[in-house]
Structures are given as C-alpha cells and as structure tokens.
Short mmCIF file of C-alpha atoms and ligand atoms in Angstrom, two decimals:
data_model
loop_
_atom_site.label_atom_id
_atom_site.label_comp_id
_atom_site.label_asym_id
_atom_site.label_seq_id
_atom_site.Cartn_x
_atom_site.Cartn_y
_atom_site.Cartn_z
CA UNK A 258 62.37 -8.88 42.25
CA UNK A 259 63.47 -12.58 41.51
CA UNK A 260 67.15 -13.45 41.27
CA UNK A 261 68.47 -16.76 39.94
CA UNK A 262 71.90 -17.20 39.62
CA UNK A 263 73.79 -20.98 38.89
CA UNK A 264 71.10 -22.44 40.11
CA UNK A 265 71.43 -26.36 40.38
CA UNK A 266 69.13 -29.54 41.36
CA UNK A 267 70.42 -33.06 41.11
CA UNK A 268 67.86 -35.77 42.22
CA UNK A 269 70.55 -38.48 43.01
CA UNK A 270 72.77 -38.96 39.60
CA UNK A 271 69.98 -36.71 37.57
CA UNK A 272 70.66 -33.23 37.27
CA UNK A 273 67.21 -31.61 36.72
CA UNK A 274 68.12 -28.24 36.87
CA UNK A 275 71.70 -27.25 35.10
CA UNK A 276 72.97 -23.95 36.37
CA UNK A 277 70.17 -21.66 35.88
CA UNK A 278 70.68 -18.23 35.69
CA UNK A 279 67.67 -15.29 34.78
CA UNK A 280 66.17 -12.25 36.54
CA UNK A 281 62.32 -10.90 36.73
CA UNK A 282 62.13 -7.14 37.19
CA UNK A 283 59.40 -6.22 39.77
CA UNK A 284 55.87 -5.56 37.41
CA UNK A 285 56.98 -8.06 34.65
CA UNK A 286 55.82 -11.25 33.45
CA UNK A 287 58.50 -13.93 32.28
CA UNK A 288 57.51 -16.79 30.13
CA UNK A 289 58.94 -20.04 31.55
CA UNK A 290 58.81 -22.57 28.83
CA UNK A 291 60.76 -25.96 28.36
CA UNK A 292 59.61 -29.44 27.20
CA UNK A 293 58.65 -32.25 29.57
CA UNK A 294 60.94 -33.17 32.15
CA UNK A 295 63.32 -29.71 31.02
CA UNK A 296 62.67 -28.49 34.88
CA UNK A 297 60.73 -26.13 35.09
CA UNK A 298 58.50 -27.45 38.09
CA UNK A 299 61.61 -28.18 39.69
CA UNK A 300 62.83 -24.49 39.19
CA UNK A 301 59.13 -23.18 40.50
CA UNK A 302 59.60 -25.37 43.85
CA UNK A 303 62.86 -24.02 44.27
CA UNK A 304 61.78 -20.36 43.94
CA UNK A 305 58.55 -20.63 46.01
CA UNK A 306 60.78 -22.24 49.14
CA UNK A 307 59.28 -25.54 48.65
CA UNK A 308 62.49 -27.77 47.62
CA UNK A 309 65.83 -26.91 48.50
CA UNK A 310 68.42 -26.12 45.56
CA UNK A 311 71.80 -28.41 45.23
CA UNK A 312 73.70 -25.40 44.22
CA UNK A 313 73.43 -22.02 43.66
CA UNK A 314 71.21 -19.17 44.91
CA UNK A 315 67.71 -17.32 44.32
CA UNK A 316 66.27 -14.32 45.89
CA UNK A 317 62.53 -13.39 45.96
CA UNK A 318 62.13 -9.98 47.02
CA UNK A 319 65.38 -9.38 48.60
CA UNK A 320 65.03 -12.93 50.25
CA UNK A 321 67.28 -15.66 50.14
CA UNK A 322 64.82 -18.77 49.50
CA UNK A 323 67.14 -21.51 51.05
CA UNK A 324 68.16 -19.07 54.16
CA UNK A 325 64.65 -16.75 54.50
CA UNK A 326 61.60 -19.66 53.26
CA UNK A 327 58.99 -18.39 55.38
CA UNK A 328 59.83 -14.36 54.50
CA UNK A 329 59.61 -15.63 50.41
CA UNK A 330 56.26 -17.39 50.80
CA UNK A 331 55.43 -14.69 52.67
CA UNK A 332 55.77 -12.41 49.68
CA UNK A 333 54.98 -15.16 46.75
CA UNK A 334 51.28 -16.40 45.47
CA UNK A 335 51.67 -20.31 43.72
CA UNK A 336 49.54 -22.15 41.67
CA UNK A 337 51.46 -25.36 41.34
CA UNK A 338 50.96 -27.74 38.82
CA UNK A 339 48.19 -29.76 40.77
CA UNK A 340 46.67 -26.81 43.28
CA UNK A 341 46.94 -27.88 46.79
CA UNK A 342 43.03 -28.20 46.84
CA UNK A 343 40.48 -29.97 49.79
CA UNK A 344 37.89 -32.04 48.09
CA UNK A 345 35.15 -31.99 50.82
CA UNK A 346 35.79 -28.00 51.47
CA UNK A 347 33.25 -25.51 49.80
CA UNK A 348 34.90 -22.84 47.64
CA UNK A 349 34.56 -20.09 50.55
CA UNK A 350 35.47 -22.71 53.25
CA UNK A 351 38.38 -23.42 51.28
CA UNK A 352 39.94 -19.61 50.57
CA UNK A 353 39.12 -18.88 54.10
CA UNK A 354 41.41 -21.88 55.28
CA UNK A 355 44.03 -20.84 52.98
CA UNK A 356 43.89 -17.10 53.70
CA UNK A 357 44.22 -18.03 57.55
CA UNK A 358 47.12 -20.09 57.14
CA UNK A 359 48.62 -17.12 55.17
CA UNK A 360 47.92 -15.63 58.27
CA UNK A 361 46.21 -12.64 56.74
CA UNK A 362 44.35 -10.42 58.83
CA UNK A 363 41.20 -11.61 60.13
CA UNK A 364 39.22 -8.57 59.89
CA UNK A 365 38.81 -8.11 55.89
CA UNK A 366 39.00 -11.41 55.22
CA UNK A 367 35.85 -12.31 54.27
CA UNK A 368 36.46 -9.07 52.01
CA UNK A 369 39.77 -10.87 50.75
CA UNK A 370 38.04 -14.21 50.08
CA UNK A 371 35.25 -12.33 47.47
CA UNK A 372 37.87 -10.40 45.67
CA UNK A 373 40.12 -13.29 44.65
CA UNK A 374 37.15 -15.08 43.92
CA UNK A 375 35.71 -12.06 41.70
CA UNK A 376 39.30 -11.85 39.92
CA UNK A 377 39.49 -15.87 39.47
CA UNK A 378 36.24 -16.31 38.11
CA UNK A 379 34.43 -18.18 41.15
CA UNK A 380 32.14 -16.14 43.21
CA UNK A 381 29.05 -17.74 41.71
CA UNK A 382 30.16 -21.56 42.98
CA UNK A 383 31.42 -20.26 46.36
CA UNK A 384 29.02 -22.35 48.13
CA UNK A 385 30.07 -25.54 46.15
CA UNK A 386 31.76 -28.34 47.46
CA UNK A 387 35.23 -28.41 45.54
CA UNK A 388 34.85 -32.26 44.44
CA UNK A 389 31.66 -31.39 42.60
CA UNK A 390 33.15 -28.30 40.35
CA UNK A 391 34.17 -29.16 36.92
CA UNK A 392 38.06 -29.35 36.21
CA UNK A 393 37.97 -25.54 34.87
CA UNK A 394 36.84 -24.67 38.09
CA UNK A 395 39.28 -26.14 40.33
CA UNK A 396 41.97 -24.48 38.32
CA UNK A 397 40.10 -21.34 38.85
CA UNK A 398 39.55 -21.58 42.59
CA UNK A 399 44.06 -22.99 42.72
CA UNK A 400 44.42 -19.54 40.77
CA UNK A 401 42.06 -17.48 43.57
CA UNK A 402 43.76 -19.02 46.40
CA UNK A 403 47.78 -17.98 44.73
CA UNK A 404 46.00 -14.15 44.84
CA UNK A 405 45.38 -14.47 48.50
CA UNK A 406 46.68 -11.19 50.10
CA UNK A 407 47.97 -9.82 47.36
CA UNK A 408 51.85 -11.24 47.06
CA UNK A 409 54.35 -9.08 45.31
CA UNK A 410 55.15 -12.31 43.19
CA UNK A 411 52.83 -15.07 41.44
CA UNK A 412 53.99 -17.88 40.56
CA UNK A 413 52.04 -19.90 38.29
CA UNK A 414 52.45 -23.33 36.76
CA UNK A 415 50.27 -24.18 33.89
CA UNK A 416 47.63 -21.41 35.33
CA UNK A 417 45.17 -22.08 31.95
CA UNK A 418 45.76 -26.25 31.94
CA UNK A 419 42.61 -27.46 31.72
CA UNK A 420 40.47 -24.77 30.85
CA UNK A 421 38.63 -23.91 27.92
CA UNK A 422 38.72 -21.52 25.17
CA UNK A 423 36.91 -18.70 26.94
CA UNK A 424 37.93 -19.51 30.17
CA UNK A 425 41.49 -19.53 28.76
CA UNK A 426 41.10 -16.29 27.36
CA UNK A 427 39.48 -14.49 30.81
CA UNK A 428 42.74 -15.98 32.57
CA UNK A 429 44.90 -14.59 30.22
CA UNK A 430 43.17 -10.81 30.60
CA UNK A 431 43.86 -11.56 34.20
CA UNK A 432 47.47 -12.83 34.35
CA UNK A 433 47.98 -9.43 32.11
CA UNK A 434 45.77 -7.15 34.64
CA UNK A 435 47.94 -8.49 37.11
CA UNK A 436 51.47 -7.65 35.79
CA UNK A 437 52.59 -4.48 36.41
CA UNK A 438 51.25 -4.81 40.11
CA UNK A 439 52.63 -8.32 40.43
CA UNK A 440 55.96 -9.89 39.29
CA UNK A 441 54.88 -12.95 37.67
CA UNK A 442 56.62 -16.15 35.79
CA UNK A 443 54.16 -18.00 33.90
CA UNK A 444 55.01 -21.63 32.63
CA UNK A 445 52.54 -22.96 30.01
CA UNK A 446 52.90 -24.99 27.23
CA UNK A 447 50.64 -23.17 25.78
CA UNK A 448 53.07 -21.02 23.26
CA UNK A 449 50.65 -18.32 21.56
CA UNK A 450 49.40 -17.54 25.32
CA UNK A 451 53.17 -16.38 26.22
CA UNK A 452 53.02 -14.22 23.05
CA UNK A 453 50.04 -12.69 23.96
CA UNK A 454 50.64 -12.35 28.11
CA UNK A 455 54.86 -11.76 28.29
CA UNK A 456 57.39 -9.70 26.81
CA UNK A 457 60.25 -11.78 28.09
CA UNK A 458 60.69 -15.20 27.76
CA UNK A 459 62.92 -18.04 29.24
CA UNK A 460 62.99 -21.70 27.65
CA UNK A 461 65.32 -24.17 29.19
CA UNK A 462 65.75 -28.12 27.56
CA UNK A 463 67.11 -30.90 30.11
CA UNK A 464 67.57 -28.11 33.28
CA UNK A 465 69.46 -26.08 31.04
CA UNK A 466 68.78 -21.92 29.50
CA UNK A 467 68.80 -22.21 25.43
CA UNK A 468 67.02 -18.85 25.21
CA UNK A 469 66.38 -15.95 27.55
CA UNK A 470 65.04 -12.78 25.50
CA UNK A 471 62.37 -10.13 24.68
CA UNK A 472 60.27 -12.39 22.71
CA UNK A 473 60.27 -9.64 19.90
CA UNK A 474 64.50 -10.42 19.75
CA UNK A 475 64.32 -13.93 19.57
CA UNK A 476 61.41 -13.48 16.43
CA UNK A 477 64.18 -11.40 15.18
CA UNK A 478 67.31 -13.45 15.69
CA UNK A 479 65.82 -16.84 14.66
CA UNK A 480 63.59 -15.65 12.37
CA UNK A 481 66.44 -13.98 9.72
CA UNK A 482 64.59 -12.69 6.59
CA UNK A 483 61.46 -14.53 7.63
CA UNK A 484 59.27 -12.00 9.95
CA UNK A 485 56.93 -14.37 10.62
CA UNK A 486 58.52 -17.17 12.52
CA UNK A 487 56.82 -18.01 15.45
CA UNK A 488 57.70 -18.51 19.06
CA UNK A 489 56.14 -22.23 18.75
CA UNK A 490 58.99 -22.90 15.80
CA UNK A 491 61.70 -21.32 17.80
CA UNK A 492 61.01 -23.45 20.72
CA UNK A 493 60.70 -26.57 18.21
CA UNK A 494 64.27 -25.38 16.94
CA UNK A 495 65.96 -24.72 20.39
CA UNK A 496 64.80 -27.64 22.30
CA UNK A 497 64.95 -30.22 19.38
CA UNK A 498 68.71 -31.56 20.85
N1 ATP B 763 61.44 -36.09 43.10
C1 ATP B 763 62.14 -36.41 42.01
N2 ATP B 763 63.04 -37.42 42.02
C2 ATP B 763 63.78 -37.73 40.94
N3 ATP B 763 63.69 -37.11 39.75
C3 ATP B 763 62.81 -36.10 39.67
C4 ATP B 763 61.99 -35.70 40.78
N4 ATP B 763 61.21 -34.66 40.37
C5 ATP B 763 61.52 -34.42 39.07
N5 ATP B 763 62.48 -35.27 38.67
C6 ATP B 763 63.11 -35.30 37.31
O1 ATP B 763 63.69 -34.03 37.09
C7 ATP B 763 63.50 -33.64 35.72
C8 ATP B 763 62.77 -32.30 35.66
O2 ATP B 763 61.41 -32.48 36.09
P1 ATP B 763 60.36 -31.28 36.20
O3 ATP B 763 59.11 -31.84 36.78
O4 ATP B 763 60.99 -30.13 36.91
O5 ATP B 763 60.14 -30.91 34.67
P2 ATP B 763 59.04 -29.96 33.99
O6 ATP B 763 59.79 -29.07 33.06
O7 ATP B 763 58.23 -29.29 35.04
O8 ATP B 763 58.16 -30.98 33.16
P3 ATP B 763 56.58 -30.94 32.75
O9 ATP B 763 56.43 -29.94 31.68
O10 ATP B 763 56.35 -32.35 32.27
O11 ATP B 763 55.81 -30.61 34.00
C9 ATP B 763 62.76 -34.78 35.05
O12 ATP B 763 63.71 -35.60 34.43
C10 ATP B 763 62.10 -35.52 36.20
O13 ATP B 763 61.93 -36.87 35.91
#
C-alpha cells in the first residue's frame, strides 16, 4: 500500500532524509520512530503529497506522490504534527469544512461528521468553539478530521501528543480498531505505545534507516540472552551515534 524506495530530502546543504527505503502492507500499522530532527515529519510530508522529495520515489496506493498528489491525498487521512485546525470554527463547523474540501459527498455528510467524531472521542463538544477545548481535545478533533471519508491510509504524527493517560489509552484502542481496515504509520515518541499498537517498526537517526523489523525480531536480535530488553533500550542503542 505505501512504497518508499531511496527516498531523499536535502533542505539546502542539510540532508534530512538519507535514502529511505521501507514498505507498509495494506491493513498494517508501522511504527515510525527516530529522535528529534531524525526526519520523520519530513518523511510524513513527503508521503502525504505535501513536500516534494529531492530524490527518490514513494507510492501511496498505486500512486506516485510527486507525479499523482491530488489521487494520494485523495486516498490518505493526516494528522500532522500541529492539526491544521480553525480557532473560531465549532467542532461540527469545522469537520463539515474539512469533509467538503475532501469533497466528500454531500448527502451523508452530516452522517460522516458524527461518526469520526464518535470514533475520535468528540461528539459531546461538537458545538464548541475549537479555541475553547482543552489541548486533548484539539488533538482529538485533528485525529476526527484525518478519518474523514474513510482513506485507505492514515497517517499520523504524534496522534496521542498531548493527551492524557486515559485519553492516551482510548486512542490507542482506536489506532488498533483501525488497522486492518486502514494502512497506518504511526510516529510517536511514545515507545511502549508502538509495542502495544504495531507489529513492525521503522526507526531512522539523522534521515537515515538503523532498524526496520517485526518488533518481536529486533527484541530478539538486540536483546541476545536477555528476553527482556525493551524497544525503548534498543532505540537508546541504535540512535545513540
Ligand atoms: N523547512 C526546513 N528547512 C530547513 N531544514 C529543515 C526544514 N524542515 C526540517 N528541517 C531539518 O530537517 C531535519 C529533519 O527534521 P524533521 O522535522 O523531519 O524531524 P523529526 O524526526 O520529525 O523531528 P521531531 O521528532 O522533533 O518532530 C532537521 O534537522 C530539521 O532541522
């Protein structure tokens, strides 16, 4: 379903993103995991059509995003890292822009706007304005408007940043609910969430891949006679350089 292959991004002399190559079967969930500045946000904007790549190629869905942008948003839900959200729009107001400017059908939209919200967590502030709603919240109602319509693929940067225990938790039963339907990369710094919500995993350091695995094989490779090594020291290990 997604399809990276020597996938480069120089910002002037810095390379953020180092020849990136990985795969995401349609119905899984990859774990996209890298210190600051590795470039992972820069990867995500490639992938969703957003930034063009220096080199390389990705497909979304059989579509070339640097050739085909509008056909891979078409097919891809995003929750970047600061959700695209109007202040002085209500909740409702605000899924009901975004849903038109996905161009989704007009009859059943109203329908669409109450399911995301039901699966995000928001129907009871849908009549809020969005500057009002606590931080929680706003994440919640960036995650509702990346289900809009249903896209094959979610993309989803830091989806539980800023939530709290619970609410943490009820997006993580989601994201999970959602795989298997959805193809979805998931970048979080938050490492015992990827253990719990992906079977695959993909850590990069300065634009580069240091691991790409089953998470159960890396335990197993880095962990030697130990069977308890983590995916937190792993990532400590591989991105220490
Ligand atoms: N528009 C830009 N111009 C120049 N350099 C940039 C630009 N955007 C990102 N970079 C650089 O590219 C590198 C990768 O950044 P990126 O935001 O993709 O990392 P990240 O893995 O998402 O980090 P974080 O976990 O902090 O969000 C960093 O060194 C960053 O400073």
């Amino acid at each position: 379903m997604i399809e990276v292959q020597n996938l480069t991004k120089r910002y002037r002399d810095r390379i953020a993103v180092d020849r990136l190559n990985f795969s995401v079967a349609e119905g899984q969930i990859l774990g996209f995991l890298g210190p600051n500045g590795a470039g992972k946000s820069t990867t995500m904007r490639i992938l969703t059509g957003f930034l063009p790549p220096s080199e390389g190629t990705a497909r979304v869905a059989g579509f070339d995003v640097f050739e085909q942008p509008l056909e891979v948003k078409r097919r891809i839900g995003y929750l970047p890292e600061t959700p695209p959200l109007y202040p002085e729009m209500t909740v409702a107001g605000y899924l009901k822009f975004v849903a038109e400017l996905k161009r989704l059908p007009g009859r059943g939209l109203r329908a669409e706007v109450d399911r995301v919200g039901g699966l995000a967590g928001v129907s009871d502030v849908m009549g809020r304005v969005i500057q009002n709603l606590s931080k929680g919240y706003k994440q919640r109602v960036g995650i509702a408007q990346a289900l809009l319509g249903s896209p094959p693929v979610l993309i989803l940067d830091e989806p539980t940043e800023g939530l709290d225990p619970a609410q943490r938790a009820e997006v993580r039963g989601l994201i999970k609910r959602l795989a298997g339907k959805h193809t979805v990369i998931l970048s979080t710094h938050i490492l015992p969430e990827v253990t719990m919500t992906c079977e695959k995993v993909l850590i990069i350091n300065q634009g580069r891949v240091v691991a790409y695995d089953e998470i159960r094989k890396l335990t197993h490779v880095h962990g030697g006679k130990a069977e308890n090594v983590s995916l937190e020291e792993i990532f400590i290990k591989l991105t220490a350089a």
